[in-house]
Short mmCIF file of C-alpha atoms and ligand atoms in Angstrom, two decimals:
data_model
loop_
_atom_site.label_atom_id
_atom_site.label_comp_id
_atom_site.label_asym_id
_atom_site.label_seq_id
_atom_site.Cartn_x
_atom_site.Cartn_y
_atom_site.Cartn_z
CA MET A 1 146.72 -19.18 11.85
CA SER A 2 146.32 -18.82 8.07
CA LEU A 3 144.61 -21.16 5.68
CA LEU A 4 146.65 -19.71 2.81
CA ARG A 5 149.92 -17.86 3.22
CA VAL A 6 151.70 -16.57 0.15
CA ASP A 7 155.13 -15.08 0.77
CA ASN A 8 156.86 -12.88 -1.79
CA ILE A 9 155.96 -14.73 -4.94
CA SER A 10 157.20 -13.49 -8.30
CA LYS A 11 156.54 -14.61 -11.87
CA SER A 12 157.97 -13.22 -15.10
CA PHE A 13 157.19 -13.96 -18.72
CA GLY A 14 160.36 -13.18 -20.64
CA GLY A 15 161.15 -9.61 -19.59
CA LEU A 16 157.69 -8.89 -18.24
CA LYS A 17 157.38 -9.03 -14.46
CA ALA A 18 153.76 -10.14 -14.17
CA ILE A 19 153.94 -10.61 -10.37
CA GLN A 20 156.62 -9.11 -8.12
CA ASN A 21 157.10 -10.04 -4.44
CA VAL A 22 153.42 -10.38 -3.66
CA SER A 23 152.39 -11.67 -0.22
CA ILE A 24 148.91 -12.30 1.14
CA SER A 25 147.32 -14.40 3.83
CA ILE A 26 143.79 -15.69 4.21
CA ARG A 27 142.35 -16.88 7.49
CA PRO A 28 139.77 -19.66 7.73
CA GLY A 29 136.32 -18.35 6.84
CA GLU A 30 137.62 -15.07 5.39
CA ILE A 31 136.66 -13.49 2.06
CA VAL A 32 139.55 -11.62 0.46
CA GLY A 33 139.02 -9.45 -2.61
CA LEU A 34 141.86 -9.11 -5.13
CA ILE A 35 141.53 -6.09 -7.39
CA GLY A 36 143.63 -4.10 -9.84
CA PRO A 37 143.54 -2.72 -13.38
CA ASN A 38 143.63 -4.96 -16.46
CA GLY A 39 146.98 -6.70 -16.73
CA ALA A 40 147.85 -6.06 -13.05
CA GLY A 41 148.69 -9.75 -12.56
CA LYS A 42 145.57 -11.05 -10.78
CA THR A 43 145.06 -14.14 -12.93
CA THR A 44 148.80 -14.86 -12.94
CA PHE A 45 148.70 -14.74 -9.14
CA PHE A 46 145.84 -17.31 -9.15
CA ASN A 47 147.78 -19.47 -11.60
CA CYS A 48 150.86 -19.43 -9.36
CA ILE A 49 148.84 -20.49 -6.31
CA THR A 50 146.84 -23.21 -8.05
CA GLY A 51 149.81 -24.91 -9.71
CA ILE A 52 149.17 -23.81 -13.30
CA TYR A 53 152.42 -21.82 -13.16
CA LYS A 54 155.38 -22.46 -10.91
CA PRO A 55 156.39 -19.14 -9.30
CA ASP A 56 159.99 -18.01 -10.01
CA ALA A 57 160.44 -17.14 -6.33
CA GLY A 58 158.51 -17.17 -3.07
CA THR A 59 156.46 -19.74 -1.18
CA VAL A 60 152.84 -20.82 -0.93
CA MET A 61 151.66 -22.52 2.27
CA PHE A 62 148.20 -24.01 2.54
CA GLY A 63 145.97 -26.00 4.84
CA ASP A 64 145.35 -26.54 8.52
CA TYR A 65 149.04 -27.23 9.14
CA GLU A 66 150.39 -24.61 6.70
CA GLN A 67 152.09 -27.14 4.46
CA GLU A 68 154.16 -25.88 1.56
CA ILE A 69 152.50 -26.38 -1.83
CA THR A 70 154.77 -24.16 -3.95
CA GLY A 71 155.16 -25.62 -7.43
CA LEU A 72 152.97 -28.69 -6.84
CA VAL A 73 150.90 -29.74 -9.85
CA SER A 74 147.28 -28.55 -10.01
CA TYR A 75 145.55 -31.79 -9.13
CA MET A 76 147.67 -32.24 -6.00
CA ILE A 77 146.71 -28.76 -4.85
CA SER A 78 143.05 -29.35 -5.63
CA TRP A 79 143.23 -32.63 -3.74
CA ARG A 80 144.42 -30.72 -0.66
CA GLY A 81 141.30 -28.59 -0.75
CA MET A 82 141.70 -25.66 -3.12
CA ALA A 83 139.22 -25.18 -5.96
CA ARG A 84 138.89 -22.43 -8.53
CA THR A 85 136.83 -21.05 -11.36
CA PHE A 86 138.26 -19.43 -14.48
CA GLN A 87 137.95 -15.96 -15.96
CA ASN A 88 136.95 -17.58 -19.26
CA ILE A 89 134.46 -20.31 -18.45
CA ARG A 90 136.03 -23.76 -18.71
CA LEU A 91 133.35 -26.42 -18.73
CA PHE A 92 133.28 -29.81 -20.43
CA ALA A 93 131.08 -28.57 -23.25
CA ASN A 94 130.07 -32.02 -24.48
CA MET A 95 129.14 -33.38 -21.08
CA SER A 96 125.85 -32.82 -19.36
CA VAL A 97 125.47 -30.24 -16.63
CA LEU A 98 125.22 -33.04 -14.05
CA GLU A 99 128.33 -34.81 -15.37
CA ASN A 100 130.31 -31.58 -15.12
CA VAL A 101 129.56 -31.42 -11.41
CA ILE A 102 130.31 -35.11 -10.85
CA VAL A 103 133.71 -34.68 -12.53
CA GLY A 104 134.40 -31.96 -9.94
CA ALA A 105 133.86 -34.53 -7.18
CA HIS A 106 136.34 -37.01 -8.66
CA LYS A 107 138.71 -36.93 -5.72
CA HIS A 108 135.96 -38.25 -3.45
CA ILE A 109 134.92 -41.10 -5.70
CA ARG A 110 136.86 -44.13 -4.55
CA SER A 111 135.99 -46.33 -7.52
CA SER A 112 139.07 -48.01 -8.95
CA LEU A 113 139.56 -50.05 -12.11
CA VAL A 114 138.52 -53.14 -10.15
CA ASP A 115 135.27 -51.37 -9.21
CA LEU A 116 134.62 -50.57 -12.85
CA LEU A 117 135.24 -54.15 -13.98
CA PHE A 118 133.44 -55.78 -11.06
CA PRO A 119 130.97 -53.19 -9.78
CA SER A 120 130.39 -53.72 -6.10
CA LYS A 121 127.62 -52.51 -3.86
CA ARG A 122 130.09 -50.08 -2.32
CA SER A 123 131.18 -48.44 -5.59
CA TYR A 124 127.55 -48.16 -6.68
CA ALA A 125 126.56 -46.59 -3.35
CA ASP A 126 129.51 -44.20 -3.66
CA GLU A 127 128.44 -43.07 -7.09
CA MET A 128 124.82 -42.63 -6.04
CA LYS A 129 126.00 -40.48 -3.16
CA PHE A 130 127.81 -38.16 -5.59
CA VAL A 131 124.90 -38.01 -8.00
CA ARG A 132 122.72 -36.89 -5.09
CA ARG A 133 125.33 -34.37 -3.96
CA ALA A 134 125.66 -33.02 -7.51
CA HIS A 135 121.89 -32.48 -7.70
CA GLU A 136 121.99 -30.68 -4.35
CA LEU A 137 124.66 -28.31 -5.67
CA LEU A 138 122.68 -27.69 -8.86
CA GLU A 139 119.59 -26.97 -6.76
CA PHE A 140 121.58 -24.58 -4.57
CA PHE A 141 122.42 -22.56 -7.69
CA GLY A 142 118.91 -22.90 -9.15
CA ILE A 143 120.06 -24.79 -12.24
CA ASP A 144 118.99 -28.35 -11.49
CA ARG A 145 116.35 -28.15 -14.23
CA TYR A 146 119.26 -28.21 -16.71
CA ALA A 147 120.87 -31.33 -15.14
CA ASN A 148 120.59 -33.45 -18.30
CA ASP A 149 121.27 -30.67 -20.83
CA LEU A 150 124.62 -30.20 -22.52
CA ALA A 151 126.73 -27.75 -20.51
CA SER A 152 127.35 -25.62 -23.62
CA SER A 153 123.62 -25.28 -24.32
CA ILE A 154 122.55 -23.52 -21.10
CA PRO A 155 122.39 -19.72 -20.69
CA TYR A 156 125.65 -17.89 -20.00
CA GLY A 157 124.80 -16.84 -16.42
CA SER A 158 123.90 -20.44 -15.63
CA GLN A 159 127.21 -21.66 -17.06
CA ARG A 160 128.96 -19.32 -14.61
CA ARG A 161 126.93 -20.86 -11.77
CA LEU A 162 127.71 -24.35 -13.04
CA GLU A 163 131.43 -23.59 -12.79
CA LEU A 164 130.88 -22.67 -9.15
CA ALA A 165 128.88 -25.84 -8.51
CA ARG A 166 131.67 -27.91 -10.03
CA ALA A 167 134.31 -26.17 -7.91
CA LEU A 168 132.27 -26.81 -4.76
CA ALA A 169 131.82 -30.49 -5.63
CA CYS A 170 135.38 -31.18 -4.53
CA GLU A 171 134.51 -29.82 -1.07
CA PRO A 172 137.24 -27.21 -0.95
CA LYS A 173 138.51 -25.32 2.09
CA LEU A 174 139.44 -22.40 -0.17
CA LEU A 175 137.65 -21.27 -3.30
CA LEU A 176 139.36 -18.96 -5.82
CA LEU A 177 137.00 -17.06 -8.10
CA ASP A 178 138.40 -15.23 -11.12
CA GLU A 179 135.82 -12.63 -12.17
CA PRO A 180 132.75 -14.76 -11.39
CA ALA A 181 130.34 -11.89 -12.16
CA ALA A 182 131.81 -11.07 -15.58
CA GLY A 183 129.04 -10.63 -18.13
CA MET A 184 126.24 -11.00 -15.57
CA ASN A 185 123.28 -8.62 -15.35
CA PRO A 186 122.56 -6.76 -12.06
CA GLN A 187 120.03 -9.36 -10.87
CA GLU A 188 122.46 -12.21 -11.57
CA LYS A 189 125.18 -10.31 -9.70
CA GLN A 190 122.88 -9.87 -6.70
CA ASP A 191 122.14 -13.63 -6.72
CA LEU A 192 125.86 -14.34 -6.94
CA LEU A 193 126.55 -12.13 -3.90
CA GLU A 194 124.01 -14.12 -1.91
CA HIS A 195 125.43 -17.45 -3.05
CA ILE A 196 128.99 -16.43 -2.16
CA SER A 197 127.86 -15.25 1.28
CA GLU A 198 126.12 -18.58 1.84
CA ILE A 199 129.24 -20.51 0.73
CA ARG A 200 131.25 -18.59 3.31
CA ARG A 201 128.64 -19.35 5.99
CA GLN A 202 129.39 -23.01 5.30
CA GLY A 203 132.98 -22.30 6.44
CA ILE A 204 134.71 -22.05 3.05
CA SER A 205 137.28 -19.27 2.60
CA ILE A 206 137.19 -17.29 -0.64
CA LEU A 207 139.68 -15.30 -2.70
CA ILE A 208 137.81 -13.34 -5.34
CA VAL A 209 139.03 -11.29 -8.29
CA GLU A 210 136.35 -8.94 -9.57
CA HIS A 211 136.20 -5.60 -11.34
CA ASP A 212 132.74 -4.66 -10.10
CA MET A 213 133.21 -2.75 -6.83
CA LYS A 214 129.52 -3.30 -6.01
CA VAL A 215 130.39 -6.99 -5.74
CA ILE A 216 133.83 -6.73 -4.08
CA MET A 217 133.21 -4.07 -1.46
CA PRO A 218 130.18 -5.52 0.40
CA LEU A 219 131.57 -9.05 0.25
CA SER A 220 135.22 -8.73 1.27
CA ASP A 221 136.64 -8.73 4.80
CA LYS A 222 139.90 -7.50 3.30
CA VAL A 223 140.90 -6.18 -0.12
CA VAL A 224 144.34 -6.53 -1.73
CA VAL A 225 145.23 -4.26 -4.64
CA LEU A 226 147.70 -5.14 -7.39
CA ASP A 227 149.09 -2.71 -9.92
CA HIS A 228 151.75 -3.62 -12.51
CA GLY A 229 152.41 -6.89 -10.67
CA GLU A 230 153.01 -5.29 -7.27
CA LYS A 231 150.84 -5.10 -4.19
CA ILE A 232 150.12 -1.41 -3.66
CA ALA A 233 147.55 -1.64 -0.86
CA GLU A 234 145.78 -3.96 1.53
CA GLY A 235 143.04 -3.21 4.03
CA ARG A 236 139.36 -3.14 4.86
CA PRO A 237 137.08 -2.21 1.93
CA GLU A 238 136.31 1.25 3.34
CA GLU A 239 140.05 1.97 3.75
CA ILE A 240 140.81 0.80 0.24
CA GLN A 241 138.11 3.00 -1.26
CA LYS A 242 139.76 6.05 0.33
CA ASN A 243 143.39 5.10 -0.43
CA PRO A 244 144.85 7.71 -2.86
CA LEU A 245 147.24 5.18 -4.44
CA VAL A 246 144.33 2.91 -5.23
CA ILE A 247 142.15 5.71 -6.52
CA GLU A 248 144.97 6.76 -8.83
CA ALA A 249 145.82 3.25 -10.01
CA TYR A 250 142.38 1.81 -10.30
CA LEU A 251 139.25 3.48 -9.08
CA GLY A 252 140.22 6.78 -10.69
CA LYS A 253 140.22 5.16 -14.10
CA GLN A 254 136.65 3.87 -13.77
N1 LIG B 301 151.26 -16.96 -20.31
C1 LIG B 301 151.66 -15.70 -20.45
N2 LIG B 301 152.68 -15.38 -21.28
C2 LIG B 301 153.11 -14.10 -21.41
N3 LIG B 301 152.55 -13.05 -20.75
C3 LIG B 301 151.54 -13.30 -19.92
C4 LIG B 301 151.04 -14.64 -19.72
N4 LIG B 301 150.02 -14.58 -18.82
C5 LIG B 301 149.89 -13.28 -18.48
N5 LIG B 301 150.79 -12.52 -19.14
C6 LIG B 301 150.99 -11.08 -18.97
O1 LIG B 301 151.15 -10.82 -17.60
C7 LIG B 301 150.49 -9.60 -17.24
C8 LIG B 301 149.46 -9.90 -16.17
O2 LIG B 301 148.39 -10.60 -16.76
P1 LIG B 301 147.16 -11.18 -15.95
O3 LIG B 301 146.32 -11.95 -16.89
O4 LIG B 301 147.67 -11.89 -14.76
O5 LIG B 301 146.42 -9.83 -15.49
P2 LIG B 301 145.00 -9.63 -14.82
O6 LIG B 301 145.22 -8.72 -13.67
O7 LIG B 301 144.34 -10.92 -14.59
O8 LIG B 301 144.21 -8.80 -15.96
P3 LIG B 301 142.65 -8.81 -16.36
O9 LIG B 301 141.96 -7.89 -15.37
O10 LIG B 301 142.64 -8.22 -17.73
O11 LIG B 301 142.16 -10.21 -16.31
C9 LIG B 301 149.88 -9.04 -18.51
O12 LIG B 301 150.78 -8.09 -19.03
C10 LIG B 301 149.78 -10.26 -19.41
O13 LIG B 301 149.86 -9.89 -20.76
MG1 LIG B 302 142.62 -11.83 -15.20
#
């Protein structure tokens, strides 16, 4: 049984085939690494799964009952339990750190317009619950001391962690991370490895794009390699490291 099953998706931009017939599956609790040289199509693949782009062909099935989500809009997909972070950090710069996390939990906040106009005990209790949960997530990532600071004012590595906290606030079943360690120093990368392992221990599956093999290899149960939009290899990390096609396409260029 898969949590995510992508079958033969393709996406072109004009004449450029960014993704061609790519299939992958992720089981519950699995960490899958997605690697490949610059421009291989990794981010496009994420965008096709998360509803930012509609794939030209192929299907995406997701959830406990493998329901088709191909071409659904982003918020519908996120509502079903898929959350992501972005290669270029996308935070609400003018909101506080805490507010950024609370926004991530929006699907769980039941408050309606009526609640806003006539606040009830229930809507207040709901909101308090999410404020507490948001603080817990900030504490988990060691950034709760910034809770009331503007998101744009905190250090870069902490902004990366805040993106993760926000993604987790919607209580996803699957978390997609697009280069979460980009720009981090070795200590920050080590912390990130530990956080991702802990997130998996909580039962969340993860698909991670990352250039740093020291992050990908120890973390992943399975690694999928893209090159020029096509899947050229898939296997356990130790197999992938030895695969001549991969060495030629990717590792060899490092
Ligand atoms: N919106 C778009 N319009 C046109 N071309 C695009 C668009 N998005 C991506 N591309 C092209 O598709 C190809 C795949 O890009 P993509 O960003 O998916 O690669 P990537 O593997 O994430 O690369 P990187 O490691 O540099 O992040 C590239 O040639 C890119 O220029
Ligand atoms: Mg990318």
